[in-house]
Short mmCIF file of C-alpha atoms in Angstrom, two decimals:
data_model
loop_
_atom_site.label_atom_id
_atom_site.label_comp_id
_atom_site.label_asym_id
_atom_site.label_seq_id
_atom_site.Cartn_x
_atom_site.Cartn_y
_atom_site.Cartn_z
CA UNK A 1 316.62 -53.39 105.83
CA UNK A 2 319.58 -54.88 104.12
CA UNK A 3 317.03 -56.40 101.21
CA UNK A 4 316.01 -53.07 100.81
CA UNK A 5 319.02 -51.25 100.40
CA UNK A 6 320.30 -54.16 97.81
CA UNK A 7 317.23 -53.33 95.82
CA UNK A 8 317.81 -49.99 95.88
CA UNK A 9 321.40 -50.63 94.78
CA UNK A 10 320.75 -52.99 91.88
CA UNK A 11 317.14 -51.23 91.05
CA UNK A 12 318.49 -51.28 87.39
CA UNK A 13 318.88 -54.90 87.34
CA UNK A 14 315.47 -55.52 88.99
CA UNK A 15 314.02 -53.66 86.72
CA UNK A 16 315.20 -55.34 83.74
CA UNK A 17 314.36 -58.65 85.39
CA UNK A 18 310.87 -57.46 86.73
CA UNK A 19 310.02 -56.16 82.76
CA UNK A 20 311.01 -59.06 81.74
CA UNK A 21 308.17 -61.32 83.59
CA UNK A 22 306.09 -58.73 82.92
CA UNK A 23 306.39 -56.03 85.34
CA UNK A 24 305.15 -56.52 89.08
CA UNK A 25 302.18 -57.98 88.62
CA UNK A 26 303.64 -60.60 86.91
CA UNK A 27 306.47 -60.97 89.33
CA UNK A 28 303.56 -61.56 92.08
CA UNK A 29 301.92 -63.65 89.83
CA UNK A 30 305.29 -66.18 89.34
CA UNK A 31 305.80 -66.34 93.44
CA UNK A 32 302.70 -67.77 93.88
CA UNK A 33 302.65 -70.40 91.00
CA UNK A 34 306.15 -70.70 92.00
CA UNK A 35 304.70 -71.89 95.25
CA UNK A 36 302.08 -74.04 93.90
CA UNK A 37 303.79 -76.21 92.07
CA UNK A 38 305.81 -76.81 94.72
CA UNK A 39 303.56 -77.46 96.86
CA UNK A 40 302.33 -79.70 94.04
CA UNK A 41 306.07 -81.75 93.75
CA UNK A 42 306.49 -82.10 97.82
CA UNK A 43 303.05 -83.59 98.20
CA UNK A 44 303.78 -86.24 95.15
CA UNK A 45 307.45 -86.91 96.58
CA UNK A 46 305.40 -88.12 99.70
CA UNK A 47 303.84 -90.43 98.01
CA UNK A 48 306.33 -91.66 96.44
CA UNK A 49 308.03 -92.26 99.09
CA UNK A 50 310.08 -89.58 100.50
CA UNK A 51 309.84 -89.07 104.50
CA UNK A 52 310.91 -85.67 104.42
CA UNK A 53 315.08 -86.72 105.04
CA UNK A 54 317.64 -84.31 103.06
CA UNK A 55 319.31 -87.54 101.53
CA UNK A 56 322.60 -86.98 99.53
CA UNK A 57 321.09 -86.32 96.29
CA UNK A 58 320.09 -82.82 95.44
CA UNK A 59 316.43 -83.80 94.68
CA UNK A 60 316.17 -84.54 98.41
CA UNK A 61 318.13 -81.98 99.83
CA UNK A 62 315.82 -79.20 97.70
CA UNK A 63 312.88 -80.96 99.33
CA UNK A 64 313.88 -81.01 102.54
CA UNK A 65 314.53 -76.92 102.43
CA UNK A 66 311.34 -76.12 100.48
CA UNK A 67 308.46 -78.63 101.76
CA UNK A 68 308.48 -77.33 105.43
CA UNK A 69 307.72 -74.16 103.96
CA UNK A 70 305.45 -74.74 101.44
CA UNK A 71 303.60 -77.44 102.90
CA UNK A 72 302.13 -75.10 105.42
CA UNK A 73 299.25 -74.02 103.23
CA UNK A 74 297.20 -75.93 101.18
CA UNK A 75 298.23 -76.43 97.37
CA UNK A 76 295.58 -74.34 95.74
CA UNK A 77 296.02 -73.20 92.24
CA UNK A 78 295.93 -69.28 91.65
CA UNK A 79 292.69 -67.98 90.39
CA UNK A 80 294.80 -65.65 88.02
CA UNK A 81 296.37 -66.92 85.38
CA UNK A 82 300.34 -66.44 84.42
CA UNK A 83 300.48 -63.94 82.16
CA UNK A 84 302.40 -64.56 78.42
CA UNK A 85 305.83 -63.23 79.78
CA UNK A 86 306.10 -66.04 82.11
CA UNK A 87 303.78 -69.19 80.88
CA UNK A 88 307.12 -70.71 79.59
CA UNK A 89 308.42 -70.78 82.80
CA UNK A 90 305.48 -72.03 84.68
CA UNK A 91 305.11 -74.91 82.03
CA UNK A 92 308.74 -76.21 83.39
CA UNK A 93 307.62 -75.76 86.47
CA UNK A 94 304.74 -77.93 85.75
CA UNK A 95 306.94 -80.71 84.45
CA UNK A 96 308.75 -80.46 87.26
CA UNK A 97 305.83 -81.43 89.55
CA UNK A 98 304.91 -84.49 87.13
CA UNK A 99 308.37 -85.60 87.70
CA UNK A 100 309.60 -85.69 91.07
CA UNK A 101 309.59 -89.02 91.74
CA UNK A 102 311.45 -90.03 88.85
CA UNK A 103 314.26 -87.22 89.75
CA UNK A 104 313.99 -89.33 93.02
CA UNK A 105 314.56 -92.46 91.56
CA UNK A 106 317.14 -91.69 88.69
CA UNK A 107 315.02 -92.55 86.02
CA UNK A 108 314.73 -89.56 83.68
CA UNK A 109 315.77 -89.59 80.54
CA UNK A 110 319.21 -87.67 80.46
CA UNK A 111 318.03 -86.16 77.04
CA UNK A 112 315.10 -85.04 78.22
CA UNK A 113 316.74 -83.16 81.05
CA UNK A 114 319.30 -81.76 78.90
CA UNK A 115 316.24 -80.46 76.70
CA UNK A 116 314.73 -78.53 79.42
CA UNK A 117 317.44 -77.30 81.09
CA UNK A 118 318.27 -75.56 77.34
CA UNK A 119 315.11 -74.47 77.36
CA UNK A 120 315.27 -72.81 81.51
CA UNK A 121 318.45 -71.35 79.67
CA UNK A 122 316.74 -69.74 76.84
CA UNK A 123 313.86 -67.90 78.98
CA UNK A 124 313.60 -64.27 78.61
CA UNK A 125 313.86 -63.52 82.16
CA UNK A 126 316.95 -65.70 82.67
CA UNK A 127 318.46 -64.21 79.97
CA UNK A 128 317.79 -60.73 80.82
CA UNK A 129 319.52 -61.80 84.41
CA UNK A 130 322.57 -62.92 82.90
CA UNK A 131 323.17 -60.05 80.73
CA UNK A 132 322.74 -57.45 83.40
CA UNK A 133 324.87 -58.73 85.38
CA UNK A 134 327.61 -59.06 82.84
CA UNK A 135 327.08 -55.12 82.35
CA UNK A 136 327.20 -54.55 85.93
CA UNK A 137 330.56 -56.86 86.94
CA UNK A 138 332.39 -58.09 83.93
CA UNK A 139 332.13 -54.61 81.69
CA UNK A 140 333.81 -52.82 84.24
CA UNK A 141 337.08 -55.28 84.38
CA UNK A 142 337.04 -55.02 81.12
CA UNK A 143 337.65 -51.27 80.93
CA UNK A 144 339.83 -51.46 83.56
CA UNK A 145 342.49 -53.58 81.12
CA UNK A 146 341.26 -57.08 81.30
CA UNK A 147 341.59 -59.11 78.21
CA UNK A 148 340.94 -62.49 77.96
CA UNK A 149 337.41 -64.22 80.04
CA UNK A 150 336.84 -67.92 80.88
CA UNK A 151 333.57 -69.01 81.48
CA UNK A 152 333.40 -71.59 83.60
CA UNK A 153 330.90 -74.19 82.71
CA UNK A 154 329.66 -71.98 79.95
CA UNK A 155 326.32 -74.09 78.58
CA UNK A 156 325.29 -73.46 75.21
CA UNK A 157 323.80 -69.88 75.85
CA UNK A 158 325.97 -68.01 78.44
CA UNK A 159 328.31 -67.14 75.75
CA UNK A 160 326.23 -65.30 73.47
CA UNK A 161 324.76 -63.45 76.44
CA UNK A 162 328.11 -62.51 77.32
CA UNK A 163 329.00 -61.21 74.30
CA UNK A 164 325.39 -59.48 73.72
CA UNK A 165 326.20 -57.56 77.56
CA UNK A 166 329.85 -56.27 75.76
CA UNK A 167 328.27 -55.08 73.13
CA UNK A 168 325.71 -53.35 74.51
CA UNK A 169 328.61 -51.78 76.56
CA UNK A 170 330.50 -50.66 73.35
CA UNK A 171 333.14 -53.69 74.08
CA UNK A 172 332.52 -55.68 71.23
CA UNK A 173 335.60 -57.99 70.74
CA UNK A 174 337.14 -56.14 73.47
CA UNK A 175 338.20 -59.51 75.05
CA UNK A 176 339.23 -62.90 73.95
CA UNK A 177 336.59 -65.48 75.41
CA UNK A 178 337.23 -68.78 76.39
CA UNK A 179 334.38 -71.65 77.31
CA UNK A 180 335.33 -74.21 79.81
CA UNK A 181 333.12 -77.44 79.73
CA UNK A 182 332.93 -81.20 80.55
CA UNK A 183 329.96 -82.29 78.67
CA UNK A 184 331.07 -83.10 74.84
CA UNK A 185 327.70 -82.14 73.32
CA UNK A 186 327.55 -78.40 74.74
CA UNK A 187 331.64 -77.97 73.90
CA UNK A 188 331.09 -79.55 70.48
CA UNK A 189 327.87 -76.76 69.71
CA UNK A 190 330.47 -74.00 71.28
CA UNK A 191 333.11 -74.79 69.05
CA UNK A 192 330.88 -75.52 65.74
CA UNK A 193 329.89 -71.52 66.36
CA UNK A 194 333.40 -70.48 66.54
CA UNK A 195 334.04 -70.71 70.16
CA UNK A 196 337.04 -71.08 71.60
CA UNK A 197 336.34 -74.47 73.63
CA UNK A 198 338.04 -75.76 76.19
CA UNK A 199 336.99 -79.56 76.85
CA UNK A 200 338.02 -80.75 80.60
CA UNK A 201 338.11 -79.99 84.30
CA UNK A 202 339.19 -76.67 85.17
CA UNK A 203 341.80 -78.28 87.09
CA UNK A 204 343.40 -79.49 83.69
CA UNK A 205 343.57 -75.81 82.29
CA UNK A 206 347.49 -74.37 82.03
CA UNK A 207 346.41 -71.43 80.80
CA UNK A 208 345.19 -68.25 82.99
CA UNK A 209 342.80 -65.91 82.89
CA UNK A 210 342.27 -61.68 83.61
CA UNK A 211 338.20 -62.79 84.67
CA UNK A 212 336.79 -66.26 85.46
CA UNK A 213 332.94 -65.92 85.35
CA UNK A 214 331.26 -68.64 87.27
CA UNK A 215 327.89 -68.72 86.61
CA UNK A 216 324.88 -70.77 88.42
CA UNK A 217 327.74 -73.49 88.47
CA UNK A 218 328.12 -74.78 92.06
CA UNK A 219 325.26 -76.89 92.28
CA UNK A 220 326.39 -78.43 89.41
CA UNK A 221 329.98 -79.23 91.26
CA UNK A 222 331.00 -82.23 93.24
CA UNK A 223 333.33 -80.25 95.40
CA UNK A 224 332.11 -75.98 94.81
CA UNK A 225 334.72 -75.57 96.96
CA UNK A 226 337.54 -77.19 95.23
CA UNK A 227 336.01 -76.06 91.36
CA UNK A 228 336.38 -72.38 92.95
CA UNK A 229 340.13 -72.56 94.07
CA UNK A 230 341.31 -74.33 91.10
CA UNK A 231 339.55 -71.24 89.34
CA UNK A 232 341.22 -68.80 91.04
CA UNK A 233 344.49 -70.35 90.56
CA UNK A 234 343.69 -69.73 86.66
CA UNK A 235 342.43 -65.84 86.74
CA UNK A 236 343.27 -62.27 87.85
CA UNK A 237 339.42 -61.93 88.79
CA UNK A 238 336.49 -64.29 89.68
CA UNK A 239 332.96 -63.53 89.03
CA UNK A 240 330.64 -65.40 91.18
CA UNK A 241 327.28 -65.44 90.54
CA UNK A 242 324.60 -68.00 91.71
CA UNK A 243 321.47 -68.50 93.12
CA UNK A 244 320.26 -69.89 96.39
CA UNK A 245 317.58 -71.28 98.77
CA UNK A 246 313.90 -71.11 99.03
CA UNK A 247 312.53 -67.53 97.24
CA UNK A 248 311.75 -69.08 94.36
CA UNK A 249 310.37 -72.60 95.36
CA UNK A 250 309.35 -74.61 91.98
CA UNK A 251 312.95 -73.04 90.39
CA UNK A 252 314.78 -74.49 92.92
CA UNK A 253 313.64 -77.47 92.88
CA UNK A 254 313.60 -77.32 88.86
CA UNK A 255 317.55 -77.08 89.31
CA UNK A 256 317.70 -80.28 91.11
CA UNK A 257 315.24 -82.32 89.12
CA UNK A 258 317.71 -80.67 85.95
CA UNK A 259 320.36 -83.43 87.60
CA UNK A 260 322.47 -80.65 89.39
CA UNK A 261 324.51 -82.60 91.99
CA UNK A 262 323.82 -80.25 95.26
CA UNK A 263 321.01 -77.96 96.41
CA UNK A 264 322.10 -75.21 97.57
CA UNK A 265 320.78 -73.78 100.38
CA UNK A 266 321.83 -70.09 101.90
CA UNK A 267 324.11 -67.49 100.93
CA UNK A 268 326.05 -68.81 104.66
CA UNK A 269 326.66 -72.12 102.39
CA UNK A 270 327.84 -69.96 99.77
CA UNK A 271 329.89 -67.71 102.08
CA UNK A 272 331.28 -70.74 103.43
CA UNK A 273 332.44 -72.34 99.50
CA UNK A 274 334.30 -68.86 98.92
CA UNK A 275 336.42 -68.89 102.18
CA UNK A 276 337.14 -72.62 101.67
CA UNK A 277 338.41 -71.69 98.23
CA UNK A 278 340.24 -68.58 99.92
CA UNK A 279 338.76 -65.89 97.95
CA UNK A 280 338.84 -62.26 98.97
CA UNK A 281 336.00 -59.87 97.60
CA UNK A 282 337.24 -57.26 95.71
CA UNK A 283 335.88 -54.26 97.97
CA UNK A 284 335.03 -51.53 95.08
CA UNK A 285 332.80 -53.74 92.67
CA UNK A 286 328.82 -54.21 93.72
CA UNK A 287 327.93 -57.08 95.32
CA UNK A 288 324.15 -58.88 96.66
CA UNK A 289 323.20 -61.41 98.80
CA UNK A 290 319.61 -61.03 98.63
CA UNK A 291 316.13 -62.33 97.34
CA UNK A 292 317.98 -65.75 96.50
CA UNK A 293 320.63 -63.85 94.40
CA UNK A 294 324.23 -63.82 95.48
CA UNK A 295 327.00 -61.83 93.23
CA UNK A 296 330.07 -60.53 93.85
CA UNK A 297 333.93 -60.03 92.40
CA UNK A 298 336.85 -61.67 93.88
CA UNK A 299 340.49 -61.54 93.62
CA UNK A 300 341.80 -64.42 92.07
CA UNK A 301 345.71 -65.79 92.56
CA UNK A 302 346.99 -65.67 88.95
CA UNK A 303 349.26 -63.25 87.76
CA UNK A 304 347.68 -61.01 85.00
CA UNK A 305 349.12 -62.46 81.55
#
């Protein structure tokens, strides 16, 4: 009952995101190739070795949540084929199958995950995602006086999409953006487009913040926990929004074959992050903790600048 009445409440966004792997049927379509390929990477992680322990590496820990599951049912390949919208995506989820084992054994080529995890970031669908829910959360702090937004662990894309949501919302350089970033590469593409580029660990920021955005970021955290107090230290608001657990199989594994340093698992793991970090939801801004999706607004500790 509670999935229902979140998809009732964020029906706009949903339908964005369904249009955008082309419509239902397409969305039914993804789950099950979603599941195949799965299947596909659990059954060659047993044979390369794997005994089914969550290990301390993501790669393991993603296997251990999604191969009980999957593993039920054979791996057979959908009669029907993915349709246009989503072939890009089901293409990384094949490569994610083919390598598994060498996520397993740390022997990817660092470029070569940086190359696909650009091109996960690029996809129509995640794109669509990220923008929505920029309208839905950010756009609204915005109009209510907020002026300055870091985004935390901003990537090569997230800005853009940022800005593309404000605009869309008639906000167009309502707000002085800031990217936060540790790796060198994506802060020196930022800053070569006219970003304003922070390169660092949060934790080394002295400047604060009306919103923090923190986007798909934990898994990519040593200590989530720890990343999210020191960003509420630094901002008046913190938007939280990442994905979790098992609904989509292949893309969560995808994540941890990407080199993201933690699965993570449930929304309760999430839930768990925020109260370690000691952030309070902010009570009249939508949230979701649903179909793998969990968003929200929190009160940060800085003082508004």
């Amino acid at each position: 009952m509670l999935d229902l009445i979140a998809l009732i409440k964020w029906r706009g966004f949903f339908g964005e995101f369904f249009k955008s792997l082309g419509g239902f049927g397409g969305v039914r379509t993804h789950s099950r190739w979603s599941e195949y390929y799965a299947c596909v990477a659990c059954r060659a992680a047993r044979e390369c070795g794997w005994e089914g322990e969550p290990g301390a590496d993501a790669v393991r820990q993603a296997l251990s949540v999604v191969c009980p599951r999957v593993e039920r049912r054979a791996c057979r390949q959908p009669e029907k084929p993915p349709a246009p919208a989503i072939q890009p995506l089901i293409a990384l989820y094949r490569w994610m199958s083919e390598n598994i084992c060498q996520a397993m054994a740390g022997t990817l080529q660092r470029e070569e995950q940086r190359s696909k995890y650009v091109e996960l970031l690029n996809l129509d669908a995640y794109r669509a995602y990220r923008v929505w829910i920029y309208r839905k959360l950010v756009a609204p702090l915005v109009r209510r006086g907020a002026e300055s937004v870091l985004l935390v662990g901003a990537g090569v894309v997230e800005p853009f999409d940022l800005m593309k949501a404000l605009n869309i919302e008639g906000l167009e350089g309502a707000v002085e953006i800031t990217a936060q970033e540790v790796d060198p590469e994506a802060a020196r593409a930022l800053a070569a487009s006219g970003m304003s580029v922070f390169l660092g660990e949060v934790e080394q920021m002295e400047d604060s913040f009306d919103v923090a955005l923190v986007q798909n970021v934990l898994h990519w955290a040593e200590r989530p926990e720890e990343l999210l107090a020191a960003v509420a230290q630094r901002a008046k608001y913190v938007v939280l929004s990442q994905g979790y657990g098992y609904n989509n199989a292949a893309g969560f594994l995808l994540t941890a074959v990407l080199g993201a340093k933690r699965a993570v698992p449930s929304r309760e793991y999430i839930d768990s992050v925020v109260a370690q970090a000691g952030l309070e939801p902010l009570r009249d801004m939508p949230s979701l903790k649903a179909y793998g999706l969990y968003v929200g607004v929190f009160k940060g500790r800085a003082e508004k600048k």
